[in-house]
Short mmCIF file of C-alpha atoms and ligand atoms in Angstrom, two decimals:
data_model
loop_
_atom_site.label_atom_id
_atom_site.label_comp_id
_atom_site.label_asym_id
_atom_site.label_seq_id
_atom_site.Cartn_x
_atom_site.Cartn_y
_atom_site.Cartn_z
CA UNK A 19 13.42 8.64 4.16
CA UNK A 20 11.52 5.12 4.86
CA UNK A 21 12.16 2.33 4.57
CA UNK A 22 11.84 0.75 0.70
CA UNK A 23 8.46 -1.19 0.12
CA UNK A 24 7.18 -2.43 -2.98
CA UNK A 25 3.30 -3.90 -2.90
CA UNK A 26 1.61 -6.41 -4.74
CA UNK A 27 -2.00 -5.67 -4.44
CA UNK A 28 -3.51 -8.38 -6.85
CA UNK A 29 -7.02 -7.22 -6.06
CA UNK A 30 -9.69 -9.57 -7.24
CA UNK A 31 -7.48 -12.20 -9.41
CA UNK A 32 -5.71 -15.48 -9.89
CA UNK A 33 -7.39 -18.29 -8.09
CA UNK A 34 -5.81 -19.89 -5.13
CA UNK A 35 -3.52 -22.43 -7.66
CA UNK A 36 -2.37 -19.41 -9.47
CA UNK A 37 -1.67 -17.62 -6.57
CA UNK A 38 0.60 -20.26 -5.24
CA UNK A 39 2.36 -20.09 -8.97
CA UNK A 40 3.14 -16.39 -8.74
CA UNK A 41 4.39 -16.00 -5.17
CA UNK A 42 6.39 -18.58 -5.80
CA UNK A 43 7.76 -17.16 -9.54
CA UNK A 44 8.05 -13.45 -7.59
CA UNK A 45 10.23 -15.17 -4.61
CA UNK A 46 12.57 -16.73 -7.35
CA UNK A 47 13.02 -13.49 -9.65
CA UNK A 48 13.86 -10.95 -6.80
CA UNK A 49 15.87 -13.03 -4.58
CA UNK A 50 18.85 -11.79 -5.47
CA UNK A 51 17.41 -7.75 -4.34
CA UNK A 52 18.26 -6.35 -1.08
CA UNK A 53 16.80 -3.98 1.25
CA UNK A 54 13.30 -4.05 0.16
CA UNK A 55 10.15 -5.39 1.62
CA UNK A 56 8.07 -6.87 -0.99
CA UNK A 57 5.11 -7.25 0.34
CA UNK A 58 2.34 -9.63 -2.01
CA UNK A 59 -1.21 -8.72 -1.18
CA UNK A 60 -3.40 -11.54 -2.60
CA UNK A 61 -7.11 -12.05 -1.99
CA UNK A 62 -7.68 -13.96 1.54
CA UNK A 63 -8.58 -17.21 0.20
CA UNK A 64 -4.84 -17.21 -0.86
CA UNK A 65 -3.32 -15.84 2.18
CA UNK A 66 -2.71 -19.18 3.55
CA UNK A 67 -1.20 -20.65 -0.36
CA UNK A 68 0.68 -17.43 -0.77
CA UNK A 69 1.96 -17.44 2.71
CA UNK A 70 3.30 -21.17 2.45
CA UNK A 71 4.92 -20.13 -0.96
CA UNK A 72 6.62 -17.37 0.74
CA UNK A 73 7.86 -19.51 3.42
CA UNK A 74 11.29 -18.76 4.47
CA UNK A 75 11.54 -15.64 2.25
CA UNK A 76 11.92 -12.01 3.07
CA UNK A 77 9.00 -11.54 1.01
CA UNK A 78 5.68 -10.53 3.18
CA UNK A 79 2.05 -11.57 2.99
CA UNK A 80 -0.94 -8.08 3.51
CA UNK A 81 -4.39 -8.61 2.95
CA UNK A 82 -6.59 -6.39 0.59
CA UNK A 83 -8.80 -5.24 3.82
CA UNK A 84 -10.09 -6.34 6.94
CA UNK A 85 -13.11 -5.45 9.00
CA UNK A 86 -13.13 -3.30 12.36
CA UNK A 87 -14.49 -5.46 14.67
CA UNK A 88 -13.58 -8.31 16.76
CA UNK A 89 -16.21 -10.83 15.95
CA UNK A 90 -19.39 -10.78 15.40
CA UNK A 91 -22.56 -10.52 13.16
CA UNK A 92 -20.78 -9.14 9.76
CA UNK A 93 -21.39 -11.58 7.56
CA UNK A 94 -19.11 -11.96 4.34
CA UNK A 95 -16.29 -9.83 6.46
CA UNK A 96 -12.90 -11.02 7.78
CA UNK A 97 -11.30 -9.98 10.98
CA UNK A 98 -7.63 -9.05 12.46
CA UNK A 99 -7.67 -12.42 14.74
CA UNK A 100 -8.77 -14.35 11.45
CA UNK A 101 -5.67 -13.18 9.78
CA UNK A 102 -2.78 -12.87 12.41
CA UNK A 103 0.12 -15.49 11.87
CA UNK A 104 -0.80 -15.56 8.08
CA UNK A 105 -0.13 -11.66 7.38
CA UNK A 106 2.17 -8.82 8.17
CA UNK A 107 0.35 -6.25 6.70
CA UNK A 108 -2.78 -5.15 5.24
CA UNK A 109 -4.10 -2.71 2.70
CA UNK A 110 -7.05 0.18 4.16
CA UNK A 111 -8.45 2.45 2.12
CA UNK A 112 -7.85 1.35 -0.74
CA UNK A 113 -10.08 4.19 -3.44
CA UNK A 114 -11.71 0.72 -4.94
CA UNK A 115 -13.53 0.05 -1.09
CA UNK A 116 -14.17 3.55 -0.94
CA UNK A 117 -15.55 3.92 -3.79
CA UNK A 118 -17.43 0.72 -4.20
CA UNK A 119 -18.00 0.10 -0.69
CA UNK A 120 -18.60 3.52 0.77
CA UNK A 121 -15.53 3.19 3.09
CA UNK A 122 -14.84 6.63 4.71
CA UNK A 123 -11.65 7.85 6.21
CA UNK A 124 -13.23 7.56 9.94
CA UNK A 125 -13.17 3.79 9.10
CA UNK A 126 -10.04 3.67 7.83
CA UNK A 127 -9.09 5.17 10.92
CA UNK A 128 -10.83 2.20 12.82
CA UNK A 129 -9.65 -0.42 10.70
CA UNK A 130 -5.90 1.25 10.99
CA UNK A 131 -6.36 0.98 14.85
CA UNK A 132 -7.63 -2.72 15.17
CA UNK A 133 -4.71 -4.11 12.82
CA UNK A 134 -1.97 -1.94 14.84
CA UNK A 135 -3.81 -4.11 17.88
CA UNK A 136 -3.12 -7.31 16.21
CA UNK A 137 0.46 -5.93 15.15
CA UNK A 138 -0.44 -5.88 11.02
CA UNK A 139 1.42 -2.64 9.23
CA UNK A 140 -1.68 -1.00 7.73
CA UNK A 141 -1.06 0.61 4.21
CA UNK A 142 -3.02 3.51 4.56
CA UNK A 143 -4.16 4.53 1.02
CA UNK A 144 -5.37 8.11 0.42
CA UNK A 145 -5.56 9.81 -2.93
CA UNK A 146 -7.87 12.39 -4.99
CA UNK A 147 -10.36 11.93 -7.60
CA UNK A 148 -9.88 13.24 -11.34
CA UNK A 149 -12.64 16.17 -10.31
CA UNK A 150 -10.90 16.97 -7.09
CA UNK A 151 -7.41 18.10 -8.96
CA UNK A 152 -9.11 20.12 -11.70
CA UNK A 153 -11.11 21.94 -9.36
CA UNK A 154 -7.47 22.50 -7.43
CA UNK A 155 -8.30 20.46 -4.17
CA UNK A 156 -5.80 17.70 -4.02
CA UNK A 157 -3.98 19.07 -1.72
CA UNK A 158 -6.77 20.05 0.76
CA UNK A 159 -8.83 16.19 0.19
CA UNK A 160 -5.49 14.26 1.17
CA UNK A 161 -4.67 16.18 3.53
CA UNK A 162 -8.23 16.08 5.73
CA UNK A 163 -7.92 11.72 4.62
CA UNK A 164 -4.44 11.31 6.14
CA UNK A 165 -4.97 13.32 9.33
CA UNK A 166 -8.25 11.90 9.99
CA UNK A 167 -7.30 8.49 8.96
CA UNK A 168 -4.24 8.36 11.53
CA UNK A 169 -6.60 9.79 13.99
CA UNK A 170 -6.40 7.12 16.75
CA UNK A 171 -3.21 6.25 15.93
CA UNK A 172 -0.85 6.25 18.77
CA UNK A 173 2.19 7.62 18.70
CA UNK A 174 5.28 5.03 17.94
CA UNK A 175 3.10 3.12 15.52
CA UNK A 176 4.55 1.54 12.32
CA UNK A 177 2.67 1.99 9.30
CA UNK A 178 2.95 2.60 5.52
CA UNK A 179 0.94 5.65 3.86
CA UNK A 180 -0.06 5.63 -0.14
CA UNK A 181 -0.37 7.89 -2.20
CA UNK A 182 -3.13 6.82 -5.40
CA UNK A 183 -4.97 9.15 -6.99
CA UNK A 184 -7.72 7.56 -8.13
CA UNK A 185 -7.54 9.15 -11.55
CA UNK A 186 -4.08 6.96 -12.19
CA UNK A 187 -5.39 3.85 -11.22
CA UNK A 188 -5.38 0.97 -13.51
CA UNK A 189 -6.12 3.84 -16.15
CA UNK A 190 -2.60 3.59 -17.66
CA UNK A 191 -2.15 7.47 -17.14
CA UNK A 192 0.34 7.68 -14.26
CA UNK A 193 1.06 11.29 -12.29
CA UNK A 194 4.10 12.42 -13.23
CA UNK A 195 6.85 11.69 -10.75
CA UNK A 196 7.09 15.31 -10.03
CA UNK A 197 3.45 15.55 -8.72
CA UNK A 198 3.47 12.41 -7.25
CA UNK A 199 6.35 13.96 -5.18
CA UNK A 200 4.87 16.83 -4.17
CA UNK A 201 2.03 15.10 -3.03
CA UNK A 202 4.30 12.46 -0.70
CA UNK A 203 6.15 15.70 0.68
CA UNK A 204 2.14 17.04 1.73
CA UNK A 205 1.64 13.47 3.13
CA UNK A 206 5.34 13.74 5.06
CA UNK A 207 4.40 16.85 6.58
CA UNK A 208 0.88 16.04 7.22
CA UNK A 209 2.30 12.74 9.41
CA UNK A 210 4.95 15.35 11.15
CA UNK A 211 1.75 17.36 12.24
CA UNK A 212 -0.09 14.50 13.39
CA UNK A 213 2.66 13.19 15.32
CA UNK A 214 6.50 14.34 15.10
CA UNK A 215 9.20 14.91 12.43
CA UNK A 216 11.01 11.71 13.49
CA UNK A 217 8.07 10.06 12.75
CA UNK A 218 7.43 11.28 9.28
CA UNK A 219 10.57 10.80 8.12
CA UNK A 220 10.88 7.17 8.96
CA UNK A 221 7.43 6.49 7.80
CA UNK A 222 7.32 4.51 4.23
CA UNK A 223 5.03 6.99 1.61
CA UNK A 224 4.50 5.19 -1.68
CA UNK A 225 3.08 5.95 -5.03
CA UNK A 226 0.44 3.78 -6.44
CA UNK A 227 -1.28 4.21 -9.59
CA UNK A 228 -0.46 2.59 -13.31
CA UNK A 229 3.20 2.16 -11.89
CA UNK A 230 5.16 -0.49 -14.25
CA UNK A 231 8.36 -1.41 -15.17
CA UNK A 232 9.06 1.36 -17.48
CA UNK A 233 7.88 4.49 -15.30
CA UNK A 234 8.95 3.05 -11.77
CA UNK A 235 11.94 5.09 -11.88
CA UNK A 236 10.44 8.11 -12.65
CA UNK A 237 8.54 7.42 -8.93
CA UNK A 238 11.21 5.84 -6.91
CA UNK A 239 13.50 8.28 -7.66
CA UNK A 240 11.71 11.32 -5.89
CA UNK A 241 12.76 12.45 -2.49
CA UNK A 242 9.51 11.41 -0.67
CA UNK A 243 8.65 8.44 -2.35
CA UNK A 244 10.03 5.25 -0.78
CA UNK A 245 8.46 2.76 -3.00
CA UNK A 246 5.30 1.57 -5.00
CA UNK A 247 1.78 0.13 -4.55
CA UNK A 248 1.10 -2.31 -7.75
CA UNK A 249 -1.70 -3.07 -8.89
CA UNK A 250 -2.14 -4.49 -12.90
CA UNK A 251 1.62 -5.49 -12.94
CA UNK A 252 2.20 -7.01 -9.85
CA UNK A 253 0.39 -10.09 -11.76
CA UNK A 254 3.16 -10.31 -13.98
CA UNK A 255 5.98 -11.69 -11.85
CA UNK A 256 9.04 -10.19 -14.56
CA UNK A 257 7.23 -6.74 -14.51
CA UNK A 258 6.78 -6.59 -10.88
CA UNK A 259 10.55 -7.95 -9.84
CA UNK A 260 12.07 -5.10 -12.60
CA UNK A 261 10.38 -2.37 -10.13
CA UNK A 262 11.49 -4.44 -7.45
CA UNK A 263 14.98 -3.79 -8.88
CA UNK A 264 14.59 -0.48 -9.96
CA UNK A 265 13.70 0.66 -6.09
CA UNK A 266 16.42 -1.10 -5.38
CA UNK A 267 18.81 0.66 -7.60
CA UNK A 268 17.53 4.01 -6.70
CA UNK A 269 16.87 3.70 -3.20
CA UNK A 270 19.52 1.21 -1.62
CA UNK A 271 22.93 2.00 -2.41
CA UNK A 272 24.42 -1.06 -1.53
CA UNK A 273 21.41 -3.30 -3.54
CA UNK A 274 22.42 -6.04 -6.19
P1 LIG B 327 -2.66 -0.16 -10.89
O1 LIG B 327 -3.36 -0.26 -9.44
O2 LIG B 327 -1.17 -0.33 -10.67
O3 LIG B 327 -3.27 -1.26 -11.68
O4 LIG B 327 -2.97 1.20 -11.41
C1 LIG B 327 -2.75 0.30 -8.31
C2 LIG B 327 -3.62 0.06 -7.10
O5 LIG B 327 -4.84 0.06 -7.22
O6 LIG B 327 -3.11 -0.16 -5.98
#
């Protein structure tokens, strides 16, 4: 099992005052959890506000993306050096990018190895489309994403895979925990090919789509899933401490 991680991915909102405001009222209402990483993903003109919020907290800054190259010529784009000493981690792959901005899993794969180089945690984000599953091809699109998306990776790397299929997100209609399970299982043994069963089983798999207060049990409690990825309710600093505490409850035994 890995480590517990629950993840704030505020996607486009709150401006940088508002940003500030919530870090801060997320530090206070979970600081009395223990043993797991919150991690607040915020857009990167709050990195820096979020980060200085955080300050002195367990609680960890990721960015929503970052590009694949060093430096250069890409304009509107925002790279690894840009962000190091502001964030621990960042989100790749998220089904919004690769939907919206054509981001492939070769990429990911790219972007996975550059932020490894500048010692982020990337959260690797995989999932299937409403289409894929009716048609019966979950199983066979996440795997091909996760093995080619870790492709590159060496071995001994930390990192944080998610599962989100893209038919849950920010729709309201969650997977069941019992299919977002099997699903993390496919992703655990998928890692164990790519690399080794020590590996997998250390490596954080999380569920992420419409996951709130009153269905983050249903996740958390599943063998393979250590942990969320929040989207709509990480805003709300009450609803996104409560599955803070309930991954604590289920997943640390000696938590609060
Ligand atoms: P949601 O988003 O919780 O609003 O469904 C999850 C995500 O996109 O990471």
């Amino acid at each position: 099992m890995g480590r517990p991680v629950v993840i704030g991915n505020w996607k486009m909102n709150a401006t940088i005052h508002q940003a500030g405001l919530l870090a801060s009222a997320i530090r206070n209402s979970v600081s009395d959890v223990n043993g797991v990483q919150v991690v607040l993903c915020p857009p990167f003109v709050s990195v820096q506000e979020v980060s200085n919020s955080l300050q002195g907290s367990g609680l960890k800054v990721g960015a929503q993306n970052m590009h694949h190259q060093e430096k250069g010529a890409f304009t509107g784009e925002v790279s690894a050096e840009m962000l190091k000493g502001l964030v621990t981690h960042v989100i790749l792959g998220h089904s919004e990018r690769r939907r919206d901005f054509n981001e492939t899993d070769d990429l990911v794969s790219l972007k996975a190895q550059m932020a490894l180089i500048a010692g982020f945690q990337p959260i690797i984000c995989v999932g299937e489309s409403l289409s894929e599953r009716q048609e019966g091809r979950a199983e066979e699109v996440i795997s091909t994403s996760i093995k080619s998306s870790l492709s590159g990776i060496g071995p001994g790397s930390d990192f944080v895979v998610a599962y989100e299929p893209v038919w849950a997100i920010g729709t309201g209609e969650a997977a069941t925990g019992s299919q977002a399970q099997d699903m993390c299982q496919l992703l655990r043994d998928c890692i164990a090919v790519v690399f080794d069963r020590e590996t997998a089983s250390r490596t954080s798999i999380l569920y992420g789509g419409s996951v709130g207060p009153d269905n983050a049990a249903e996740f958390v409690s599943m063998r393979d899933i250590d942990g969320a990825l929040v989207g709509g309710a990480s805003l709300d600093a009450e609803q996104f401490a409560s599955i803070v505490r309930t991954t604590a409850l289920e997943r640390v035994s000696s938590s609060v």
